[in-house]
């Protein structure tokens, strides 16, 4: 079986304001997949955990390098956060030598929905096409809550929708399963496989609630 990586789509995640942009026209998307899922929920107060966001972003850089074979970034993030222990956990996984890469940090938009998203990893593993989302947690993390799982399902469903019917999808990409990979400074843990159909339903529920609010509050 020939494995072909997905072609890059003409869009980007603009880091300066975290906006998804359709490059041919400069059109900005109104919302992201994570924005839809978190809509109506209290915002996370990152001032309580100032290292969390930089560490999460740098953990994703590590994952991308391991998946693509690119040079590893310095374990100390650009913000000066030491991520060495999280890097070591990811680097110790045999998984990276057992996959065929389809996409990493893959940016997608749907202009019809004014929606953007960036999946972490799409790969073939043990004859399955698998969508992988990385979560970086502290040493105190024990297990996901029920609300966490619902959010992970909806997030995977949103990425699946963009893969299948976003701009320049060209027929989409069939998913066999969706997985969440949690990395802490002392372990990595795969959460149970999620069925793509279940993820799709979870996403549609979030999208319907977001759309209803947006329609009632156009300004």
PDB file of N, CA, C and O in Angstrom, residues 1 4-5 13 21 28 35 37 42 47 63 66 71 102 107 130 148 164 170 174 179 186 198 209 212 215:
ATOM      1  N   UNK A   1       0.837  -1.195   0.000  1.00  0.00           N
ATOM      2  CA  UNK A   1       0.000   0.000   0.000  1.00  0.00           C
ATOM      3  C   UNK A   1       0.874   1.249   0.000  1.00  0.00           C
ATOM      4  O   UNK A   1       1.798   1.388   0.799  1.00  0.00           O
ATOM      5  N   UNK A   4       0.544   8.294   0.930  1.00  0.00           N
ATOM      6  CA  UNK A   4       0.831   9.617   0.385  1.00  0.00           C
ATOM      7  C   UNK A   4       0.444  10.684   1.391  1.00  0.00           C
ATOM      8  O   UNK A   4      -0.693  10.719   1.871  1.00  0.00           O
ATOM      9  N   UNK A   5       1.393  11.552   1.706  1.00  0.00           N
ATOM     10  CA  UNK A   5       1.111  12.638   2.629  1.00  0.00           C
ATOM     11  C   UNK A   5       0.107  13.603   2.014  1.00  0.00           C
ATOM     12  O   UNK A   5       0.040  13.765   0.789  1.00  0.00           O
ATOM     13  N   UNK A  13      -2.273  29.496  10.096  1.00  0.00           N
ATOM     14  CA  UNK A  13      -2.631  29.986  11.422  1.00  0.00           C
ATOM     15  C   UNK A  13      -1.678  31.129  11.728  1.00  0.00           C
ATOM     16  O   UNK A  13      -0.481  30.915  11.908  1.00  0.00           O
ATOM     17  N   UNK A  21      -6.327  32.015   8.343  1.00  0.00           N
ATOM     18  CA  UNK A  21      -6.432  32.880   7.166  1.00  0.00           C
ATOM     19  C   UNK A  21      -6.391  32.044   5.895  1.00  0.00           C
ATOM     20  O   UNK A  21      -5.533  31.151   5.745  1.00  0.00           O
ATOM     21  N   UNK A  28     -10.163  36.092   6.771  1.00  0.00           N
ATOM     22  CA  UNK A  28      -9.948  35.597   8.121  1.00  0.00           C
ATOM     23  C   UNK A  28     -11.169  34.804   8.590  1.00  0.00           C
ATOM     24  O   UNK A  28     -12.297  35.239   8.382  1.00  0.00           O
ATOM     25  N   UNK A  35     -12.261  27.210  19.619  1.00  0.00           N
ATOM     26  CA  UNK A  35     -13.135  28.302  20.022  1.00  0.00           C
ATOM     27  C   UNK A  35     -14.593  27.882  20.069  1.00  0.00           C
ATOM     28  O   UNK A  35     -15.343  28.300  20.958  1.00  0.00           O
ATOM     29  N   UNK A  37     -15.667  24.788  20.619  1.00  0.00           N
ATOM     30  CA  UNK A  37     -15.830  23.844  21.727  1.00  0.00           C
ATOM     31  C   UNK A  37     -15.859  24.564  23.073  1.00  0.00           C
ATOM     32  O   UNK A  37     -16.612  24.189  23.979  1.00  0.00           O
ATOM     33  N   UNK A  42     -16.397  29.345  30.911  1.00  0.00           N
ATOM     34  CA  UNK A  42     -15.516  30.366  31.490  1.00  0.00           C
ATOM     35  C   UNK A  42     -14.116  30.250  30.888  1.00  0.00           C
ATOM     36  O   UNK A  42     -13.593  29.141  30.719  1.00  0.00           O
ATOM     37  N   UNK A  47      -3.066  32.785  34.012  1.00  0.00           N
ATOM     38  CA  UNK A  47      -2.173  33.456  34.953  1.00  0.00           C
ATOM     39  C   UNK A  47      -1.869  32.562  36.152  1.00  0.00           C
ATOM     40  O   UNK A  47      -0.852  32.731  36.832  1.00  0.00           O
ATOM     41  N   UNK A  63       6.663  17.077  19.130  1.00  0.00           N
ATOM     42  CA  UNK A  63       5.907  16.023  18.463  1.00  0.00           C
ATOM     43  C   UNK A  63       6.043  16.138  16.944  1.00  0.00           C
ATOM     44  O   UNK A  63       6.240  15.127  16.253  1.00  0.00           O
ATOM     45  N   UNK A  66       9.467  14.846  15.867  1.00  0.00           N
ATOM     46  CA  UNK A  66       9.559  13.390  15.951  1.00  0.00           C
ATOM     47  C   UNK A  66       8.781  12.720  14.824  1.00  0.00           C
ATOM     48  O   UNK A  66       9.214  11.703  14.278  1.00  0.00           O
ATOM     49  N   UNK A  71      14.892  18.279  12.656  1.00  0.00           N
ATOM     50  CA  UNK A  71      15.748  18.454  13.838  1.00  0.00           C
ATOM     51  C   UNK A  71      14.924  18.835  15.058  1.00  0.00           C
ATOM     52  O   UNK A  71      13.963  19.604  14.964  1.00  0.00           O
ATOM     53  N   UNK A 102       1.002  11.157   7.447  1.00  0.00           N
ATOM     54  CA  UNK A 102       0.098  11.784   6.479  1.00  0.00           C
ATOM     55  C   UNK A 102       0.117  13.301   6.624  1.00  0.00           C
ATOM     56  O   UNK A 102       0.064  14.021   5.623  1.00  0.00           O
ATOM     57  N   UNK A 107      -2.950  22.604   8.836  1.00  0.00           N
ATOM     58  CA  UNK A 107      -3.894  23.705   8.949  1.00  0.00           C
ATOM     59  C   UNK A 107      -4.995  23.586   7.902  1.00  0.00           C
ATOM     60  O   UNK A 107      -4.722  23.324   6.729  1.00  0.00           O
ATOM     61  N   UNK A 130      -5.140   7.193  11.647  1.00  0.00           N
ATOM     62  CA  UNK A 130      -5.367   7.642  13.007  1.00  0.00           C
ATOM     63  C   UNK A 130      -5.107   9.138  13.143  1.00  0.00           C
ATOM     64  O   UNK A 130      -4.079   9.653  12.697  1.00  0.00           O
ATOM     65  N   UNK A 148     -13.584  16.578  29.963  1.00  0.00           N
ATOM     66  CA  UNK A 148     -12.397  16.519  29.105  1.00  0.00           C
ATOM     67  C   UNK A 148     -12.635  15.596  27.915  1.00  0.00           C
ATOM     68  O   UNK A 148     -12.346  15.958  26.763  1.00  0.00           O
ATOM     69  N   UNK A 164     -12.537  16.324   5.853  1.00  0.00           N
ATOM     70  CA  UNK A 164     -13.461  15.750   4.873  1.00  0.00           C
ATOM     71  C   UNK A 164     -14.065  16.781   3.943  1.00  0.00           C
ATOM     72  O   UNK A 164     -14.230  16.518   2.744  1.00  0.00           O
ATOM     73  N   UNK A 170     -10.577  17.950  -1.433  1.00  0.00           N
ATOM     74  CA  UNK A 170     -10.404  17.029  -2.570  1.00  0.00           C
ATOM     75  C   UNK A 170     -10.754  15.591  -2.209  1.00  0.00           C
ATOM     76  O   UNK A 170      -9.979  14.655  -2.444  1.00  0.00           O
ATOM     77  N   UNK A 174     -10.513   9.439   5.141  1.00  0.00           N
ATOM     78  CA  UNK A 174     -11.288   8.556   6.005  1.00  0.00           C
ATOM     79  C   UNK A 174     -10.493   8.224   7.250  1.00  0.00           C
ATOM     80  O   UNK A 174      -9.340   7.783   7.176  1.00  0.00           O
ATOM     81  N   UNK A 179      -7.356   9.410  18.553  1.00  0.00           N
ATOM     82  CA  UNK A 179      -6.697   9.136  19.836  1.00  0.00           C
ATOM     83  C   UNK A 179      -6.175  10.428  20.457  1.00  0.00           C
ATOM     84  O   UNK A 179      -5.771  11.361  19.747  1.00  0.00           O
ATOM     85  N   UNK A 186       6.634  12.695  33.586  1.00  0.00           N
ATOM     86  CA  UNK A 186       7.093  11.366  33.978  1.00  0.00           C
ATOM     87  C   UNK A 186       6.407  10.208  33.258  1.00  0.00           C
ATOM     88  O   UNK A 186       6.683   9.048  33.564  1.00  0.00           O
ATOM     89  N   UNK A 198     -18.723   8.944  16.655  1.00  0.00           N
ATOM     90  CA  UNK A 198     -19.030   9.543  17.950  1.00  0.00           C
ATOM     91  C   UNK A 198     -18.439  10.942  18.048  1.00  0.00           C
ATOM     92  O   UNK A 198     -19.076  11.882  18.552  1.00  0.00           O
ATOM     93  N   UNK A 209     -24.789  24.540  18.956  1.00  0.00           N
ATOM     94  CA  UNK A 209     -24.941  25.491  20.051  1.00  0.00           C
ATOM     95  C   UNK A 209     -24.230  26.806  19.746  1.00  0.00           C
ATOM     96  O   UNK A 209     -24.757  27.889  19.998  1.00  0.00           O
ATOM     97  N   UNK A 212     -26.293  28.679  16.985  1.00  0.00           N
ATOM     98  CA  UNK A 212     -27.515  29.268  17.518  1.00  0.00           C
ATOM     99  C   UNK A 212     -27.212  30.570  18.251  1.00  0.00           C
ATOM    100  O   UNK A 212     -27.934  31.565  18.104  1.00  0.00           O
ATOM    101  N   UNK A 215     -26.208  33.279  15.660  1.00  0.00           N
ATOM    102  CA  UNK A 215     -27.359  33.790  14.916  1.00  0.00           C
ATOM    103  C   UNK A 215     -28.202  34.742  15.765  1.00  0.00           C
ATOM    104  O   UNK A 215     -28.757  35.731  15.250  1.00  0.00           O
TER     105      UNK A 215
END
